[in-house]
PDB file of C-alpha atoms and ligand atoms in Angstrom:
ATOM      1  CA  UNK A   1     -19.686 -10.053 -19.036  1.00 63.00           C
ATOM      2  CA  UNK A   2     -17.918  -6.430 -17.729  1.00 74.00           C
ATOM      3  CA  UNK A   3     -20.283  -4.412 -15.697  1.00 78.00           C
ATOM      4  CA  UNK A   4     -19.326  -0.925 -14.829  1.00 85.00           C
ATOM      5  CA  UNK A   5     -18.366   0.028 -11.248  1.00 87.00           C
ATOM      6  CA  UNK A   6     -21.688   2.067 -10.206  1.00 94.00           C
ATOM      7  CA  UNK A   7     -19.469   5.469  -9.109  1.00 97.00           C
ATOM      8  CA  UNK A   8     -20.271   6.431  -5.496  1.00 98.00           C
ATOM      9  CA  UNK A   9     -19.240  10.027  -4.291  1.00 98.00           C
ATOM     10  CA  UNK A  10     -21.091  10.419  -0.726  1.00 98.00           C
ATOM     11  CA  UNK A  11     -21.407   8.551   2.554  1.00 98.00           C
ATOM     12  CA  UNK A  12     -24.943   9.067   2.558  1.00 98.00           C
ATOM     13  CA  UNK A  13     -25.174   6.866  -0.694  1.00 98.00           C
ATOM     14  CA  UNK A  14     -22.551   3.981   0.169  1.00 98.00           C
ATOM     15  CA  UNK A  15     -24.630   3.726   3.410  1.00 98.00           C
ATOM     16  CA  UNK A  16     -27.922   3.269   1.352  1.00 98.00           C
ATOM     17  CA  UNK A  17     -26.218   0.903  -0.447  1.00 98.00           C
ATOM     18  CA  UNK A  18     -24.480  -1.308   2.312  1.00 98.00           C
ATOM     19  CA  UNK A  19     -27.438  -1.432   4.393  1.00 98.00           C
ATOM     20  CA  UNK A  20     -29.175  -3.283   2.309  1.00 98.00           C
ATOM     21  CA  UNK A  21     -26.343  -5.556   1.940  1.00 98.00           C
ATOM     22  CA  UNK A  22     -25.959  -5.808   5.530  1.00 98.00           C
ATOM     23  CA  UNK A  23     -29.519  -6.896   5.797  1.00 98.00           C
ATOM     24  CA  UNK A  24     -29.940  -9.035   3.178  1.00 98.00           C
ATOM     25  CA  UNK A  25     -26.872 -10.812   5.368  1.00 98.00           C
ATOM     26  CA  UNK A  26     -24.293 -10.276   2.780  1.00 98.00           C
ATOM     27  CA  UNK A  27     -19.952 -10.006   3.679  1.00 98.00           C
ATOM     28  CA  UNK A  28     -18.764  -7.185   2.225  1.00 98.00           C
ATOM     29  CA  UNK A  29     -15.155  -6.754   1.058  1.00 98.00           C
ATOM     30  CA  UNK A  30     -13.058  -3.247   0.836  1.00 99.00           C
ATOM     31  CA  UNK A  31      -9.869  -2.341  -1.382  1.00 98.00           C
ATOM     32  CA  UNK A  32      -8.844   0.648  -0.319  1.00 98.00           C
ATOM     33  CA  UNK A  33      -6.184   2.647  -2.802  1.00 98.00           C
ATOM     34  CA  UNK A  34      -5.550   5.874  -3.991  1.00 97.00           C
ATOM     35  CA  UNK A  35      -6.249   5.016  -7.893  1.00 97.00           C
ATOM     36  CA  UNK A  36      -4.071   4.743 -10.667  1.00 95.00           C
ATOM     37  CA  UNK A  37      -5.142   1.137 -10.912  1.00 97.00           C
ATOM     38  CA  UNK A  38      -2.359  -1.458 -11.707  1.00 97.00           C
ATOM     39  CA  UNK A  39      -2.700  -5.231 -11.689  1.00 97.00           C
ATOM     40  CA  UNK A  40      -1.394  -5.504  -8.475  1.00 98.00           C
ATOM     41  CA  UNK A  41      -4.656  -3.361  -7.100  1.00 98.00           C
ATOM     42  CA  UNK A  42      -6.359  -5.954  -9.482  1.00 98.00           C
ATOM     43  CA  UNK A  43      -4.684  -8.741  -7.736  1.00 98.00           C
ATOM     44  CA  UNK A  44      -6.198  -7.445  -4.569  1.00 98.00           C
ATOM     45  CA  UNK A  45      -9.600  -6.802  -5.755  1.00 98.00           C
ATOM     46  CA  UNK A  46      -9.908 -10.780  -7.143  1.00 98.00           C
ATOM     47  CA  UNK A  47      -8.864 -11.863  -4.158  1.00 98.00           C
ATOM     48  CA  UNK A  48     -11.754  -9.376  -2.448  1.00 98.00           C
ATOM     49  CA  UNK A  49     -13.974 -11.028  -5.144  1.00 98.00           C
ATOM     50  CA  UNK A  50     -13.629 -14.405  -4.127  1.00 98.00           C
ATOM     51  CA  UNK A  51     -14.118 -14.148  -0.385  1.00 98.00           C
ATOM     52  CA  UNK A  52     -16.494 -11.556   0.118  1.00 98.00           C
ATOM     53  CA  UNK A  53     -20.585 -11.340  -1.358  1.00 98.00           C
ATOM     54  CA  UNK A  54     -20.294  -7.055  -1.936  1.00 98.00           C
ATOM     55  CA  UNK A  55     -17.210  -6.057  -2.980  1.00 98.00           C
ATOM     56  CA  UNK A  56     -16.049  -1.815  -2.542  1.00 98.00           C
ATOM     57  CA  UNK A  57     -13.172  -0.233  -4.169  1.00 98.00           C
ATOM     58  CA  UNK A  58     -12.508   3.064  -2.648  1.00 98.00           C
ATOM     59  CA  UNK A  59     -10.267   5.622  -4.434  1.00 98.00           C
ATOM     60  CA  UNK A  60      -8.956   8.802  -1.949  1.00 98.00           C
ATOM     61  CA  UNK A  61      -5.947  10.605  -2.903  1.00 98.00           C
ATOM     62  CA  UNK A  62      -5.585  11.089   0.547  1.00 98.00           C
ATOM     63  CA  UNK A  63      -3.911  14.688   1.450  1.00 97.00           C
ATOM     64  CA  UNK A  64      -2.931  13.912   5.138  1.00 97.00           C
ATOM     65  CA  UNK A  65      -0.461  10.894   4.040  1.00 97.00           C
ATOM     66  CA  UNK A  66       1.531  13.209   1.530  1.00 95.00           C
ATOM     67  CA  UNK A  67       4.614  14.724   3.550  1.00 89.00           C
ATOM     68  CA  UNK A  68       5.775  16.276   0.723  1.00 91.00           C
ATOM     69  CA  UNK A  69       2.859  18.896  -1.289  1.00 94.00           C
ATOM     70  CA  UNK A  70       4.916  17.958  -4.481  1.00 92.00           C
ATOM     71  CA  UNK A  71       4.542  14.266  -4.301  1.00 91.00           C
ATOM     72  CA  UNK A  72       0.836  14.853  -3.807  1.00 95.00           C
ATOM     73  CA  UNK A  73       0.415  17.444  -6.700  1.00 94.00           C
ATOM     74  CA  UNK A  74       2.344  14.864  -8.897  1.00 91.00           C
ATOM     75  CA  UNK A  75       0.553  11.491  -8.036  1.00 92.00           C
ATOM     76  CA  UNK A  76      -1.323   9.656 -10.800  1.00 91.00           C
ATOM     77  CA  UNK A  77      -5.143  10.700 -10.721  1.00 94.00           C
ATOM     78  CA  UNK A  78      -6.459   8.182 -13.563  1.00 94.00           C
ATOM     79  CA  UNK A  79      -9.973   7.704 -12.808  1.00 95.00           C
ATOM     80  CA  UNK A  80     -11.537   6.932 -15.860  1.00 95.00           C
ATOM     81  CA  UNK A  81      -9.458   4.539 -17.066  1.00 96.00           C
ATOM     82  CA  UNK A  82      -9.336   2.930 -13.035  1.00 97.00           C
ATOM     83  CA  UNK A  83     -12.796   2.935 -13.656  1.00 97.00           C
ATOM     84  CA  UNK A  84     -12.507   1.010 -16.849  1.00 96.00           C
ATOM     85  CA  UNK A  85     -10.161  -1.792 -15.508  1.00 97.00           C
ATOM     86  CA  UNK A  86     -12.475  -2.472 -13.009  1.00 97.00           C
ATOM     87  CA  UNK A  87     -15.226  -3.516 -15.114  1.00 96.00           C
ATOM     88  CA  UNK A  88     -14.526  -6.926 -15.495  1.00 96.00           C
ATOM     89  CA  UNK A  89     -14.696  -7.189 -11.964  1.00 97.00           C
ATOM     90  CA  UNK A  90     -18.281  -6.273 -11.467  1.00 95.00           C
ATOM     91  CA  UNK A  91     -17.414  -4.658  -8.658  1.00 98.00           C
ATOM     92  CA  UNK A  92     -20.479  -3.673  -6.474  1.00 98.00           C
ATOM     93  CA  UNK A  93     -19.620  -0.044  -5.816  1.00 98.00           C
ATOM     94  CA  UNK A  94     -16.706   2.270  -6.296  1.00 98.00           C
ATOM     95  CA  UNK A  95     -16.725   4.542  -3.773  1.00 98.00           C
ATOM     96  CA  UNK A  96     -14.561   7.696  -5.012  1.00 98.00           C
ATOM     97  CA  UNK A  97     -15.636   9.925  -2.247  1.00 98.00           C
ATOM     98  CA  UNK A  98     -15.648  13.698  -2.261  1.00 96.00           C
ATOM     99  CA  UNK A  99     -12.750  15.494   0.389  1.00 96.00           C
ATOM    100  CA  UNK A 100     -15.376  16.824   2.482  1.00 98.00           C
ATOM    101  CA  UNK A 101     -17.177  13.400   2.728  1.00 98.00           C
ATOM    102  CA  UNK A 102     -13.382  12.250   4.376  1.00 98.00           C
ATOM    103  CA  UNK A 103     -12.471  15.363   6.113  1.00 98.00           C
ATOM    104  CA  UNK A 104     -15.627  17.608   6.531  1.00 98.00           C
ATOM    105  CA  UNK A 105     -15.610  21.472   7.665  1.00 98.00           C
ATOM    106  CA  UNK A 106     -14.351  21.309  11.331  1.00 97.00           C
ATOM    107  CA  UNK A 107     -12.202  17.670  11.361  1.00 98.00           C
ATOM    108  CA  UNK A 108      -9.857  17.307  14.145  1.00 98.00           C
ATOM    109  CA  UNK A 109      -9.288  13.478  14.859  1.00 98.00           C
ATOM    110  CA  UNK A 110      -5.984  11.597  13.894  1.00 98.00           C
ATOM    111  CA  UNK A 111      -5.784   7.854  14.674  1.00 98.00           C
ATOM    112  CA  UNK A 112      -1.763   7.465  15.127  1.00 98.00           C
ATOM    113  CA  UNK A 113       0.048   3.719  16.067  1.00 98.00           C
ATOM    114  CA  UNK A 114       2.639   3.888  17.777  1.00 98.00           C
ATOM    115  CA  UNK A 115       5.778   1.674  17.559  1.00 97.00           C
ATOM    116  CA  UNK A 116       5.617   0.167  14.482  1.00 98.00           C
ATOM    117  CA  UNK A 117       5.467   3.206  12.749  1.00 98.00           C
ATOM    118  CA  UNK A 118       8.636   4.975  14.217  1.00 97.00           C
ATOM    119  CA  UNK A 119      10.969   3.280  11.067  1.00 98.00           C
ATOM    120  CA  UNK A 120      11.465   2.992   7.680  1.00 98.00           C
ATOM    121  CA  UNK A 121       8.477   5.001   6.122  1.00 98.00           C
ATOM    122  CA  UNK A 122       7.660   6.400   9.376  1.00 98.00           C
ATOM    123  CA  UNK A 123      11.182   7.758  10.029  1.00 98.00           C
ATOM    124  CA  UNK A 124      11.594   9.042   6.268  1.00 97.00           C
ATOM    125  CA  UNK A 125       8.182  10.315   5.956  1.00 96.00           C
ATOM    126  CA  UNK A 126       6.612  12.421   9.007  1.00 96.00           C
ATOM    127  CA  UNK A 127       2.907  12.242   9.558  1.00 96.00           C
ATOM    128  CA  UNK A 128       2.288  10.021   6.797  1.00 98.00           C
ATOM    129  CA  UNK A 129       1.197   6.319   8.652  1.00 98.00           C
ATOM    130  CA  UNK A 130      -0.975   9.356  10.940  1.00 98.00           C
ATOM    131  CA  UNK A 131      -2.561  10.475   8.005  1.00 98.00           C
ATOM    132  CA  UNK A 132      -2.668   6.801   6.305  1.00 98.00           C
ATOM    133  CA  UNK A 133      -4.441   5.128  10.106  1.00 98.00           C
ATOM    134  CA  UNK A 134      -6.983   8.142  10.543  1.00 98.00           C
ATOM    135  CA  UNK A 135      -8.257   7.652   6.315  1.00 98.00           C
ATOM    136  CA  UNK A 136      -7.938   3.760   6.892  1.00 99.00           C
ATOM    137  CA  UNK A 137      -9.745   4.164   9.764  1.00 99.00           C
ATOM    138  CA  UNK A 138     -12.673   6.210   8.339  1.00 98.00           C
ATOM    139  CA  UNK A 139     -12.983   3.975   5.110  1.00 98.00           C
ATOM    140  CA  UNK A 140     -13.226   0.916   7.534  1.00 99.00           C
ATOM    141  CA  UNK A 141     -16.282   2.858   9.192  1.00 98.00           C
ATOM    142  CA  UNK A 142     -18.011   4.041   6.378  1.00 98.00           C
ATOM    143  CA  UNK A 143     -18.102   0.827   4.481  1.00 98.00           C
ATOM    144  CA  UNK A 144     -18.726  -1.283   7.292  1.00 98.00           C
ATOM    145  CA  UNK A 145     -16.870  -3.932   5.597  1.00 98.00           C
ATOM    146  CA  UNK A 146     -16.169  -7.495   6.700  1.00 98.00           C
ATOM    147  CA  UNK A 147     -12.849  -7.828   4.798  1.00 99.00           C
ATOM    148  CA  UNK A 148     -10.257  -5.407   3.974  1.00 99.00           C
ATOM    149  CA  UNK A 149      -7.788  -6.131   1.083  1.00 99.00           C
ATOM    150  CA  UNK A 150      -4.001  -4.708   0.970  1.00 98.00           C
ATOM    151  CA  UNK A 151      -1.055  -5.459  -0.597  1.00 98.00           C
ATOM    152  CA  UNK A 152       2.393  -6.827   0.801  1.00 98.00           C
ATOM    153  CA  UNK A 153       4.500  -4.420  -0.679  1.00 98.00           C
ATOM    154  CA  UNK A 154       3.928  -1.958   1.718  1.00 98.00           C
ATOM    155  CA  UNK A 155       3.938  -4.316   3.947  1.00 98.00           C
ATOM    156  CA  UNK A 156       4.643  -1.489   7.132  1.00 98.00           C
ATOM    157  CA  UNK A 157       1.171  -0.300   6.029  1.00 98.00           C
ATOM    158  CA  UNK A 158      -0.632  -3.621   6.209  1.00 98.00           C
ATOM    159  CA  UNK A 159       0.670  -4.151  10.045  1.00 98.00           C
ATOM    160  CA  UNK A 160       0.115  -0.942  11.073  1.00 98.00           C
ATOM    161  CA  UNK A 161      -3.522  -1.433   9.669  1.00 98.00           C
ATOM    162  CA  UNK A 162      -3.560  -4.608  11.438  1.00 98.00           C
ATOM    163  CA  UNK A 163      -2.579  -3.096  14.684  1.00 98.00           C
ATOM    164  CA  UNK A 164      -4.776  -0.172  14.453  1.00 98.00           C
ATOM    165  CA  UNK A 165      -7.675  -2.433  13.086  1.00 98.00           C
ATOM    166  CA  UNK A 166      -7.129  -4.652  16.614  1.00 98.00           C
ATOM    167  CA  UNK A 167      -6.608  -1.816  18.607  1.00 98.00           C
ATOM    168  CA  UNK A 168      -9.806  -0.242  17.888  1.00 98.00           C
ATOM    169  CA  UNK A 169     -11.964  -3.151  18.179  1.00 98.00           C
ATOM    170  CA  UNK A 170     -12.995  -2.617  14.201  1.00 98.00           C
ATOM    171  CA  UNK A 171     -14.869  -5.740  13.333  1.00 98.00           C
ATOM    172  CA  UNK A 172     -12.890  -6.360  10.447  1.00 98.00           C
ATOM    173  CA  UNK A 173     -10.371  -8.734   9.057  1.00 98.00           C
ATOM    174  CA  UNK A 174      -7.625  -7.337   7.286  1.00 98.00           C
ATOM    175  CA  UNK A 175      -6.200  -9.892   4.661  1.00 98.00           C
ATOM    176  CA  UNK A 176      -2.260  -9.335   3.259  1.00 98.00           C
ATOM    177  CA  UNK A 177      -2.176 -10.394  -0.505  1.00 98.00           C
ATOM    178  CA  UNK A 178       1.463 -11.155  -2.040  1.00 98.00           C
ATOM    179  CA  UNK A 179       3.254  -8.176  -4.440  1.00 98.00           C
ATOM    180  CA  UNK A 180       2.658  -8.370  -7.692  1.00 98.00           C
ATOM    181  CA  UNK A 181       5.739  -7.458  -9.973  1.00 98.00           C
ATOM    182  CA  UNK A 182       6.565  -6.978 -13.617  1.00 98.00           C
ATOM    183  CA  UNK A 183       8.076  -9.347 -15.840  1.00 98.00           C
ATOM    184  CA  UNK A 184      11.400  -7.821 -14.779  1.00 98.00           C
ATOM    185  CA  UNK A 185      10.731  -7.926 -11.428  1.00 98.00           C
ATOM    186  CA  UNK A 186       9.960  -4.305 -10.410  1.00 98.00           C
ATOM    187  CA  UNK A 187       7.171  -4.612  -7.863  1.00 98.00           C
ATOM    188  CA  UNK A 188       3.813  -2.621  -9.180  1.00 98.00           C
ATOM    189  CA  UNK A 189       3.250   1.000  -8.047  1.00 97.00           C
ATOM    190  CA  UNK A 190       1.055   3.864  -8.947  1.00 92.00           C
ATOM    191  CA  UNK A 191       4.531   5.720  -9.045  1.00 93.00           C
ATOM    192  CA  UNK A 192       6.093   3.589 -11.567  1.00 96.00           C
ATOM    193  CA  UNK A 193       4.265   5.876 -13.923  1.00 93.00           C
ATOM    194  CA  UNK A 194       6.167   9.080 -12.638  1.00 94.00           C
ATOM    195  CA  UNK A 195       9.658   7.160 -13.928  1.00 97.00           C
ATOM    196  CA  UNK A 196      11.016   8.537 -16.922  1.00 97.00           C
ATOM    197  CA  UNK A 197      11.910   5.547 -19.981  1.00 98.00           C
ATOM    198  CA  UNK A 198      15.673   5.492 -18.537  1.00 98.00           C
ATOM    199  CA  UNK A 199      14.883   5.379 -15.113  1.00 98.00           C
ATOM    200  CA  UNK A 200      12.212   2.618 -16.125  1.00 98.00           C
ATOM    201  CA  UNK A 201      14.989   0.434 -17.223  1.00 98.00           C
ATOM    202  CA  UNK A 202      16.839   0.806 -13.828  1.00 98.00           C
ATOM    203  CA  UNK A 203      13.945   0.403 -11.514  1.00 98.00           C
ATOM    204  CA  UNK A 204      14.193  -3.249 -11.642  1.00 98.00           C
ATOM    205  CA  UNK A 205      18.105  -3.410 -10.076  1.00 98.00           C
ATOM    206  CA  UNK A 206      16.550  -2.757  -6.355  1.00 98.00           C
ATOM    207  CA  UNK A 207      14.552  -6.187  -6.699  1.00 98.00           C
ATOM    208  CA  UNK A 208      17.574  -8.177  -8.366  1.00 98.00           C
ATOM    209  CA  UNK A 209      19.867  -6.424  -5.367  1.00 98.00           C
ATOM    210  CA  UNK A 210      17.399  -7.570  -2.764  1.00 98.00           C
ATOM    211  CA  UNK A 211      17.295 -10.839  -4.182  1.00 98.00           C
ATOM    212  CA  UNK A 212      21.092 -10.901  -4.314  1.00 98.00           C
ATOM    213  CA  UNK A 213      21.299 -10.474  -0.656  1.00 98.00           C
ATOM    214  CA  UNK A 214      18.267 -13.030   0.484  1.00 97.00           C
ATOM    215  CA  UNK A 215      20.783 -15.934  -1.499  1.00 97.00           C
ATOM    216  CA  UNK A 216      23.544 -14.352   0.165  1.00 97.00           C
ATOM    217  CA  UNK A 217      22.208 -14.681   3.847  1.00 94.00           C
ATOM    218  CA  UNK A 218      20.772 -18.402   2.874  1.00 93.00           C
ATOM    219  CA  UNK A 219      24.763 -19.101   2.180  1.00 96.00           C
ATOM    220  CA  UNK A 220      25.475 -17.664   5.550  1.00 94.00           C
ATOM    221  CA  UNK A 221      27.241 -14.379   4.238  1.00 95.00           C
ATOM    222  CA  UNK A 222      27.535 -11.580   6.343  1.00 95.00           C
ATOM    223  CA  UNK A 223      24.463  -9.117   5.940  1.00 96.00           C
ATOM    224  CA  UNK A 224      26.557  -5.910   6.580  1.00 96.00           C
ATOM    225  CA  UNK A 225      29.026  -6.657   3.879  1.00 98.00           C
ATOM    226  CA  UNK A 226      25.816  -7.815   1.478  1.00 98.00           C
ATOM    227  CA  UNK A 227      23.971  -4.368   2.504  1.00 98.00           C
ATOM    228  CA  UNK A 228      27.300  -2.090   1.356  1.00 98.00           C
ATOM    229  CA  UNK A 229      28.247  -3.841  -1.853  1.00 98.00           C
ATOM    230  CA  UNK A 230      24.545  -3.473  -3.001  1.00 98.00           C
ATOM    231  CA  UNK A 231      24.207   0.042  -1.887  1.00 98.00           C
ATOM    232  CA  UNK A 232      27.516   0.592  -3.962  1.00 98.00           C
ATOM    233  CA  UNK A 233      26.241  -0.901  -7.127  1.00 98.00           C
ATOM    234  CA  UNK A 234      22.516   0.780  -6.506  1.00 98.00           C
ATOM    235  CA  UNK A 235      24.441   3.741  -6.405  1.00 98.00           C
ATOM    236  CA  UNK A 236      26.407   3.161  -9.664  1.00 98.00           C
ATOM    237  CA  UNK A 237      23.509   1.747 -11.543  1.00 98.00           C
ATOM    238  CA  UNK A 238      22.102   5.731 -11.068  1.00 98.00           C
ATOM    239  CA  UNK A 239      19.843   5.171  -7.455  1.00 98.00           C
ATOM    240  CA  UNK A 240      20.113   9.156  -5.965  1.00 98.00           C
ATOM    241  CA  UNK A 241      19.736   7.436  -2.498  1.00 97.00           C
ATOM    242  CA  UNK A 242      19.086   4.344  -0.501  1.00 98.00           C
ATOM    243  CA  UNK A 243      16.942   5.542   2.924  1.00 98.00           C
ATOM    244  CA  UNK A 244      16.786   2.121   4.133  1.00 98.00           C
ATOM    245  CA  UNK A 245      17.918  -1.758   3.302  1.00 98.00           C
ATOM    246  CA  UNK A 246      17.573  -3.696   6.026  1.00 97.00           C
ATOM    247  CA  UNK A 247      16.439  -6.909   7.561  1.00 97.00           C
ATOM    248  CA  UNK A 248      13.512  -6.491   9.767  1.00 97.00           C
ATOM    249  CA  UNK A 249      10.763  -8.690  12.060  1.00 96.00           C
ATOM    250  CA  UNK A 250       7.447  -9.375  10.181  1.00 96.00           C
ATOM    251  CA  UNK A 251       5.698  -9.039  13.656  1.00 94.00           C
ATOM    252  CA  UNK A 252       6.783  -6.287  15.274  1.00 95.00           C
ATOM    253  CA  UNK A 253       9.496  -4.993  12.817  1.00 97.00           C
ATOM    254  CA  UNK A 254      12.449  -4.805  14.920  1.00 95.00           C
ATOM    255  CA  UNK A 255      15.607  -4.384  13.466  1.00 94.00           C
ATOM    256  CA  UNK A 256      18.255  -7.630  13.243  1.00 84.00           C
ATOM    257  CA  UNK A 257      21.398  -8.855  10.719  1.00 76.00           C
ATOM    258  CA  UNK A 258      20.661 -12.417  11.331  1.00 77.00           C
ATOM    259  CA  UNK A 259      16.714 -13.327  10.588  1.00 74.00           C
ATOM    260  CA  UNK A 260      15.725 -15.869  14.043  1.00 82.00           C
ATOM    261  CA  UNK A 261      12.251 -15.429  13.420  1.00 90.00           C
ATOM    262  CA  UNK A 262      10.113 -14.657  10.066  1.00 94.00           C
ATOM    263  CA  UNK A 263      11.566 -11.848   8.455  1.00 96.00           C
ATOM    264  CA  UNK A 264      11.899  -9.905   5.541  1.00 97.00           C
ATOM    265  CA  UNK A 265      14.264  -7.323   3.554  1.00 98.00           C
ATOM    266  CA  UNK A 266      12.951  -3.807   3.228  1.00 98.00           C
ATOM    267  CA  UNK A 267      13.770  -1.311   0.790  1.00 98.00           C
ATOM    268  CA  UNK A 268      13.437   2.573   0.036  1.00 98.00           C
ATOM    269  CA  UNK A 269      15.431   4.508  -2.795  1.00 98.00           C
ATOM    270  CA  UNK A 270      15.204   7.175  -4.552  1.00 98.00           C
ATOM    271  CA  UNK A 271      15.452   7.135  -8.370  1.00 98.00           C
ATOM    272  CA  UNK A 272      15.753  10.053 -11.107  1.00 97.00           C
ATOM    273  CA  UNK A 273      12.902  11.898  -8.305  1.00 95.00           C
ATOM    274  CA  UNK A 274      10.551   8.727  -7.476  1.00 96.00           C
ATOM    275  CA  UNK A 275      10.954   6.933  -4.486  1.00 96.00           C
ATOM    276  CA  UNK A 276      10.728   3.116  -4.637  1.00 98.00           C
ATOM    277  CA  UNK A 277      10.144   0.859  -1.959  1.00 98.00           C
ATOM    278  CA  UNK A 278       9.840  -2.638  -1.693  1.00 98.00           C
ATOM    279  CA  UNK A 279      10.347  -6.001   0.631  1.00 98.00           C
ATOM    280  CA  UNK A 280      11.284  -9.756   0.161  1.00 98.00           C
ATOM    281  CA  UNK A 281      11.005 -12.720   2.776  1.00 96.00           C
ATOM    282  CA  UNK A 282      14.495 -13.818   3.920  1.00 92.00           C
TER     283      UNK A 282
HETATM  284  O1  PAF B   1      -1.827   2.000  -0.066  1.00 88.88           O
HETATM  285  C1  PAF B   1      -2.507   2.981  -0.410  1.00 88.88           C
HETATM  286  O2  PAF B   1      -2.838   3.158  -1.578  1.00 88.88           O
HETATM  287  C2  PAF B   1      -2.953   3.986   0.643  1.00 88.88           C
HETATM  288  O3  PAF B   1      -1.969   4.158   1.603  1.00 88.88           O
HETATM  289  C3  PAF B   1      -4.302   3.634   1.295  1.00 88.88           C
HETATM  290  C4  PAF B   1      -4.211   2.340   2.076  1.00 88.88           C
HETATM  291  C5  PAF B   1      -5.379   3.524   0.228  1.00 88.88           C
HETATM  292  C6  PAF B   1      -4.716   4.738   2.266  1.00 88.88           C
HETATM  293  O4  PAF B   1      -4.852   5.952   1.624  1.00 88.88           O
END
């Protein structure tokens, strides 16, 4: 049996609902995104389902972590049909809030983490793990959830939501759930819509070059001379422009050739005007 996702737009009316939850001594799960629903979000919200009594999806396009005002015009705003994929779910609310319910007349606070966010999407994209902390940070305190759901693939995001969660004392546990990826191994993204048919049909070469490299370093290969010959061939294959590929600490994500510790393979590049990231344990 699908139920639909009752639609909540206003704090004042997720609070109505979650305090009864809270009272009645229910756990309450939260899947933050930004829409555009794919099963990777899905992934995340079974997982949510299974763990957690009351189960929120929240959908902000979130303004602040845009960088660029074109990316943000352009992202996929699909709420109908988000709406629709949740059904089966029976998701308990989906909280779609209105911008002044996030940012109301007069806002002035940014939550930033320092450290981890200095590389890879932090370096390329200015302001943007700011403006992802201070939302996260709001939708953490507005749902008053228990459990908080995100994805691996941006796996930066989940530890700087981590750190920020800690550092604030939010009661909250944030769970990591594994990528989900298509048949041909492209990991799911709202912006895999924006790629054209052709570029569609490339996407997938970042994976099988990442992959190429991970059996490379298990044969003891050298990663600089892995990293070049797979930028070359990215680069052939019709990638614009590789901003990162590069081996970095799950903890604390400092930089190294030669994983010593758990570690994983990051990736940003830009294809036919969508940029694709994505990471692999080494
Ligand atoms: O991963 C996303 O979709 C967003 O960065 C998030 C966590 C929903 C914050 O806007």
């Amino acid at each position: 049996m699908s139920t639909p996702a009752p639609i909540v737009r206003t704090l004042g009316d997720l609070r109505a609902a979650t305090d009864g939850w809270r009272r009645a001594g229910e756990t309450i799960g939260v899947v933050p995104t930004m829409g555009a629903l794919h099963d990777g979000h899905l992934s995340l919200v079974a997982a949510a389902k299974a763990r957690c009594d009351r189960v929120i999806v929240t959908i902000f396009v979130n303004p602040k972590q845009f960088n660029n005002p074109e990316d943000l015009a352009n992202y996929p705003r699909t709420e109908l049909e988000d709406a629709a994929k949740l059904a089966r779910f029976s998701v308990d609310a989906l909280y779609v809030p209105d911008a002044d319910q996030i940012y109301p007349a007069h806002f002035a606070t940014t939550v930033s983490v320092a450290g981890l966010t200095d590389v890879m999407e932090g370096a390329h994209r200015p302001g943007h793990f700011d403006g992802v902390a201070t939302v996260v940070t709001k939708l953490f305190l507005q749902t008053s959830a228990d459990h908080a759901f995100f994805g691996e693939k941006d796996f930066q995001q989940l530890q700087v939501v981590r750190r920020m969660a800690a550092d604030l004392d939010i009661p909250i546990t944030v769970h990591g759930c594994p990528t989900i990826r298509e048949i041909d191994g492209l990991a799911m993204a709202s912006r895999n819509l924006l790629l054209s048919d052709r570029a569609r049909t490339i996407a997938p070469r970042l994976h099988e070059e990442m992959e190429t490299i991970a059996a490379g370093i298990a044969e003891g290969q050298p990663f600089a001379t892995l990293q070049a010959a797979a930028i070359a061939r990215l680069e052939r294959a019709g990638f614009t422009q590789v901003d990162y590929l590069e081996i970095r600490a799950n903890d604390d994500l400092s930089l190294f050739d030669t994983p010593n510790r758990p570690a994983r393979l990051f990736a940003a590049a830009w294809l036919a005007g969508v940029r694709l990231i994505d990471n692999i344990a080494i």
